[in-house]
């Protein structure tokens, strides 16, 4: 389903890691990602997330920021996360920014 080259791409791998490991976001891989076009329906994701909790919105914002820095995120909002989601967030950041 997910092309191997995207799994290795620095802009995709942290985003994919969050979406694959965060329960709320998993189902949106099918509906809001176009792997043939290498695109994400960012506006659609923002619309569906309007009623989510603050921590769920943060995980989405972080995933989108790792994909494209035009999508801003406030890292101080990581305080909203439980330990499981904190570990996902840290791992995804490392995947995006490690050399």
Short mmCIF file of N, CA and C in Angstrom, two decimals:
data_model
loop_
_atom_site.label_atom_id
_atom_site.label_comp_id
_atom_site.label_asym_id
_atom_site.label_seq_id
_atom_site.Cartn_x
_atom_site.Cartn_y
_atom_site.Cartn_z
N UNK A 1 0.82 -1.20 0.00
CA UNK A 1 0.00 0.00 0.00
C UNK A 1 0.86 1.26 0.00
N UNK A 2 1.77 1.38 0.94
CA UNK A 2 2.64 2.57 1.01
C UNK A 2 3.92 2.26 0.24
N UNK A 3 4.24 3.05 -0.77
CA UNK A 3 5.46 2.82 -1.54
C UNK A 3 6.72 2.89 -0.66
N UNK A 4 7.64 2.00 -0.91
CA UNK A 4 8.86 1.92 -0.12
C UNK A 4 9.65 3.23 -0.14
N UNK A 5 9.67 3.91 -1.27
CA UNK A 5 10.44 5.16 -1.34
C UNK A 5 9.87 6.23 -0.41
N UNK A 6 8.55 6.21 -0.16
CA UNK A 6 7.96 7.18 0.77
C UNK A 6 8.32 6.82 2.21
N UNK A 7 8.42 5.54 2.49
CA UNK A 7 8.80 5.11 3.83
C UNK A 7 10.22 5.55 4.18
N UNK A 8 11.04 5.81 3.17
CA UNK A 8 12.42 6.23 3.38
C UNK A 8 12.63 7.73 3.26
N UNK A 9 11.64 8.43 2.72
CA UNK A 9 11.74 9.87 2.49
C UNK A 9 11.64 10.63 3.82
N UNK A 10 12.56 11.54 4.06
CA UNK A 10 12.62 12.25 5.34
C UNK A 10 11.36 13.04 5.65
N UNK A 11 10.65 13.50 4.64
CA UNK A 11 9.43 14.28 4.86
C UNK A 11 8.21 13.39 5.08
N UNK A 12 8.28 12.18 4.61
CA UNK A 12 7.15 11.26 4.75
C UNK A 12 7.28 10.34 5.96
N UNK A 13 8.48 9.89 6.29
CA UNK A 13 8.58 8.79 7.26
C UNK A 13 8.10 9.14 8.66
N UNK A 14 8.36 10.34 9.15
CA UNK A 14 7.85 10.73 10.46
C UNK A 14 6.34 10.87 10.46
N UNK A 15 5.82 11.43 9.38
CA UNK A 15 4.37 11.57 9.23
C UNK A 15 3.71 10.20 9.18
N UNK A 16 4.25 9.31 8.37
CA UNK A 16 3.69 7.97 8.27
C UNK A 16 3.78 7.23 9.61
N UNK A 17 4.89 7.42 10.31
CA UNK A 17 5.05 6.76 11.61
C UNK A 17 3.93 7.17 12.56
N UNK A 18 3.64 8.46 12.61
CA UNK A 18 2.56 8.92 13.48
C UNK A 18 1.22 8.33 13.04
N UNK A 19 0.92 8.41 11.76
CA UNK A 19 -0.37 7.90 11.28
C UNK A 19 -0.50 6.40 11.46
N UNK A 20 0.59 5.66 11.34
CA UNK A 20 0.52 4.21 11.51
C UNK A 20 0.43 3.79 12.96
N UNK A 21 0.90 4.62 13.87
CA UNK A 21 0.97 4.23 15.28
C UNK A 21 -0.01 4.93 16.20
N UNK A 22 -0.69 5.94 15.71
CA UNK A 22 -1.65 6.66 16.54
C UNK A 22 -3.05 6.20 16.12
N UNK A 23 -3.77 5.60 17.04
CA UNK A 23 -5.04 4.94 16.75
C UNK A 23 -6.04 5.84 16.03
N UNK A 24 -6.19 7.04 16.47
CA UNK A 24 -7.17 7.97 15.87
C UNK A 24 -6.84 8.25 14.41
N UNK A 25 -5.56 8.32 14.09
CA UNK A 25 -5.14 8.72 12.75
C UNK A 25 -5.06 7.58 11.76
N UNK A 26 -4.96 6.35 12.21
CA UNK A 26 -4.73 5.20 11.32
C UNK A 26 -5.73 5.13 10.17
N UNK A 27 -7.00 5.30 10.46
CA UNK A 27 -8.02 5.14 9.41
C UNK A 27 -7.93 6.20 8.32
N UNK A 28 -7.29 7.32 8.62
CA UNK A 28 -7.20 8.39 7.64
C UNK A 28 -6.11 8.17 6.60
N UNK A 29 -5.27 7.17 6.80
CA UNK A 29 -4.29 6.80 5.77
C UNK A 29 -5.01 6.39 4.49
N UNK A 30 -6.14 5.74 4.64
CA UNK A 30 -6.89 5.25 3.48
C UNK A 30 -7.67 6.37 2.81
N UNK A 31 -8.24 7.25 3.62
CA UNK A 31 -9.16 8.25 3.07
C UNK A 31 -8.53 9.59 2.68
N UNK A 32 -7.37 9.92 3.27
CA UNK A 32 -6.81 11.26 3.04
C UNK A 32 -5.39 11.27 2.47
N UNK A 33 -4.88 10.09 2.14
CA UNK A 33 -3.56 9.98 1.53
C UNK A 33 -3.71 9.42 0.13
N UNK A 34 -2.99 10.02 -0.82
CA UNK A 34 -2.94 9.50 -2.18
C UNK A 34 -1.48 9.16 -2.46
N UNK A 35 -1.16 7.88 -2.31
CA UNK A 35 0.23 7.47 -2.45
C UNK A 35 0.71 7.47 -3.90
N UNK A 36 -0.21 7.36 -4.84
CA UNK A 36 0.18 7.45 -6.25
C UNK A 36 0.58 8.88 -6.60
N UNK A 37 -0.14 9.84 -6.06
CA UNK A 37 0.15 11.26 -6.31
C UNK A 37 1.12 11.84 -5.29
N UNK A 38 1.46 11.04 -4.28
CA UNK A 38 2.35 11.50 -3.19
C UNK A 38 1.79 12.77 -2.54
N UNK A 39 0.52 12.70 -2.16
CA UNK A 39 -0.12 13.87 -1.57
C UNK A 39 -0.97 13.49 -0.37
N UNK A 40 -1.23 14.50 0.45
CA UNK A 40 -2.07 14.35 1.63
C UNK A 40 -3.14 15.43 1.55
N UNK A 41 -4.37 15.06 1.83
CA UNK A 41 -5.48 16.02 1.87
C UNK A 41 -5.44 16.73 3.22
N UNK A 42 -4.57 17.71 3.33
CA UNK A 42 -4.35 18.42 4.59
C UNK A 42 -5.60 19.17 5.03
N UNK A 43 -6.24 19.86 4.13
CA UNK A 43 -7.45 20.61 4.50
C UNK A 43 -8.56 19.66 4.95
N UNK A 44 -8.68 18.53 4.30
CA UNK A 44 -9.68 17.55 4.71
C UNK A 44 -9.40 17.01 6.10
N UNK A 45 -8.14 16.76 6.41
CA UNK A 45 -7.77 16.29 7.75
C UNK A 45 -8.06 17.35 8.80
N UNK A 46 -7.80 18.59 8.48
CA UNK A 46 -8.09 19.67 9.43
C UNK A 46 -9.59 19.78 9.68
N UNK A 47 -10.39 19.57 8.63
CA UNK A 47 -11.85 19.63 8.79
C UNK A 47 -12.35 18.50 9.70
N UNK A 48 -11.90 17.28 9.45
CA UNK A 48 -12.41 16.15 10.24
C UNK A 48 -11.94 16.20 11.68
N UNK A 49 -10.86 16.92 11.95
CA UNK A 49 -10.30 16.96 13.30
C UNK A 49 -10.91 18.05 14.18
N UNK A 50 -11.82 18.82 13.68
CA UNK A 50 -12.36 19.95 14.44
C UNK A 50 -12.91 19.56 15.81
N UNK A 51 -13.54 18.42 15.93
CA UNK A 51 -14.13 18.01 17.21
C UNK A 51 -13.24 17.13 18.06
N UNK A 52 -11.99 16.94 17.66
CA UNK A 52 -11.08 16.06 18.38
C UNK A 52 -10.56 16.73 19.65
N UNK A 53 -9.97 15.92 20.52
CA UNK A 53 -9.33 16.44 21.73
C UNK A 53 -8.09 17.23 21.35
N UNK A 54 -7.61 18.03 22.27
CA UNK A 54 -6.40 18.83 22.03
C UNK A 54 -5.20 17.95 21.75
N UNK A 55 -5.07 16.84 22.44
CA UNK A 55 -3.92 15.96 22.21
C UNK A 55 -3.99 15.31 20.84
N UNK A 56 -5.19 14.93 20.40
CA UNK A 56 -5.34 14.33 19.07
C UNK A 56 -5.03 15.36 17.98
N UNK A 57 -5.48 16.59 18.20
CA UNK A 57 -5.18 17.65 17.24
C UNK A 57 -3.69 17.93 17.19
N UNK A 58 -3.02 17.85 18.34
CA UNK A 58 -1.57 18.06 18.34
C UNK A 58 -0.87 16.98 17.52
N UNK A 59 -1.27 15.73 17.69
CA UNK A 59 -0.62 14.65 16.94
C UNK A 59 -0.80 14.86 15.44
N UNK A 60 -1.98 15.28 15.03
CA UNK A 60 -2.21 15.58 13.62
C UNK A 60 -1.33 16.74 13.19
N UNK A 61 -1.31 17.82 13.97
CA UNK A 61 -0.51 18.99 13.62
C UNK A 61 0.97 18.63 13.50
N UNK A 62 1.47 17.82 14.42
CA UNK A 62 2.88 17.41 14.35
C UNK A 62 3.14 16.59 13.10
N UNK A 63 2.26 15.64 12.81
CA UNK A 63 2.43 14.82 11.61
C UNK A 63 2.47 15.68 10.35
N UNK A 64 1.58 16.64 10.27
CA UNK A 64 1.54 17.51 9.09
C UNK A 64 2.75 18.44 9.04
N UNK A 65 3.23 18.88 10.19
CA UNK A 65 4.42 19.73 10.22
C UNK A 65 5.66 18.95 9.75
N UNK A 66 5.77 17.71 10.17
CA UNK A 66 6.91 16.90 9.75
C UNK A 66 6.88 16.67 8.25
N UNK A 67 5.70 16.61 7.68
CA UNK A 67 5.54 16.45 6.23
C UNK A 67 5.90 17.73 5.49
N UNK A 68 5.48 18.86 6.04
CA UNK A 68 5.68 20.14 5.37
C UNK A 68 5.66 21.24 6.42
N UNK A 69 6.76 21.93 6.58
CA UNK A 69 6.88 22.92 7.66
C UNK A 69 5.93 24.11 7.53
N UNK A 70 5.23 24.22 6.43
CA UNK A 70 4.20 25.28 6.33
C UNK A 70 3.06 25.01 7.30
N UNK A 71 2.93 23.77 7.74
CA UNK A 71 1.93 23.39 8.74
C UNK A 71 2.57 23.57 10.11
N UNK A 72 2.20 24.61 10.79
CA UNK A 72 2.84 24.98 12.06
C UNK A 72 2.35 24.13 13.22
N UNK A 73 3.24 23.93 14.19
CA UNK A 73 2.91 23.18 15.39
C UNK A 73 3.60 23.85 16.58
N UNK A 74 2.95 23.83 17.72
CA UNK A 74 3.53 24.37 18.95
C UNK A 74 4.03 23.18 19.77
N UNK A 75 5.34 23.00 19.84
CA UNK A 75 5.90 21.84 20.55
C UNK A 75 5.57 21.84 22.03
N UNK A 76 5.29 22.98 22.60
CA UNK A 76 4.90 23.02 24.02
C UNK A 76 3.60 22.25 24.26
N UNK A 77 2.81 22.07 23.22
CA UNK A 77 1.58 21.31 23.36
C UNK A 77 1.83 19.81 23.55
N UNK A 78 3.08 19.39 23.47
CA UNK A 78 3.40 17.98 23.77
C UNK A 78 3.05 17.65 25.21
N UNK A 79 2.94 18.67 26.07
CA UNK A 79 2.52 18.45 27.45
C UNK A 79 1.13 17.81 27.54
N UNK A 80 0.35 17.92 26.47
CA UNK A 80 -1.01 17.36 26.45
C UNK A 80 -1.01 15.84 26.28
N UNK A 81 0.12 15.28 25.85
CA UNK A 81 0.16 13.88 25.46
C UNK A 81 0.40 12.94 26.64
N UNK A 82 -0.16 11.73 26.51
CA UNK A 82 0.18 10.67 27.46
C UNK A 82 1.55 10.10 27.06
N UNK A 83 2.07 9.19 27.86
CA UNK A 83 3.43 8.69 27.60
C UNK A 83 3.53 7.95 26.28
N UNK A 84 2.50 7.20 25.91
CA UNK A 84 2.52 6.46 24.64
C UNK A 84 2.64 7.42 23.45
N UNK A 85 1.79 8.43 23.41
CA UNK A 85 1.82 9.38 22.30
C UNK A 85 3.05 10.26 22.34
N UNK A 86 3.58 10.53 23.52
CA UNK A 86 4.83 11.29 23.61
C UNK A 86 5.96 10.51 22.94
N UNK A 87 6.00 9.21 23.17
CA UNK A 87 7.03 8.38 22.54
C UNK A 87 6.88 8.35 21.02
N UNK A 88 5.65 8.28 20.55
CA UNK A 88 5.41 8.33 19.10
C UNK A 88 5.90 9.66 18.54
N UNK A 89 5.56 10.75 19.21
CA UNK A 89 5.96 12.09 18.74
C UNK A 89 7.47 12.23 18.69
N UNK A 90 8.15 11.81 19.75
CA UNK A 90 9.62 11.93 19.80
C UNK A 90 10.27 11.09 18.70
N UNK A 91 9.80 9.87 18.53
CA UNK A 91 10.36 8.99 17.49
C UNK A 91 10.14 9.61 16.11
N UNK A 92 8.96 10.16 15.86
CA UNK A 92 8.67 10.76 14.56
C UNK A 92 9.56 11.98 14.30
N UNK A 93 9.78 12.79 15.32
CA UNK A 93 10.68 13.95 15.19
C UNK A 93 12.09 13.48 14.87
N UNK A 94 12.55 12.45 15.55
CA UNK A 94 13.89 11.90 15.28
C UNK A 94 13.97 11.39 13.84
N UNK A 95 12.95 10.72 13.38
CA UNK A 95 12.94 10.19 12.01
C UNK A 95 13.05 11.32 10.99
N UNK A 96 12.40 12.42 11.26
CA UNK A 96 12.41 13.55 10.31
C UNK A 96 13.72 14.33 10.32
N UNK A 97 14.29 14.53 11.52
CA UNK A 97 15.43 15.45 11.61
C UNK A 97 16.78 14.80 11.83
N UNK A 98 16.81 13.50 12.11
CA UNK A 98 18.11 12.83 12.27
C UNK A 98 18.80 12.73 10.91
N UNK A 99 20.10 12.83 10.92
CA UNK A 99 20.81 12.77 9.64
C UNK A 99 21.04 11.38 9.16
#
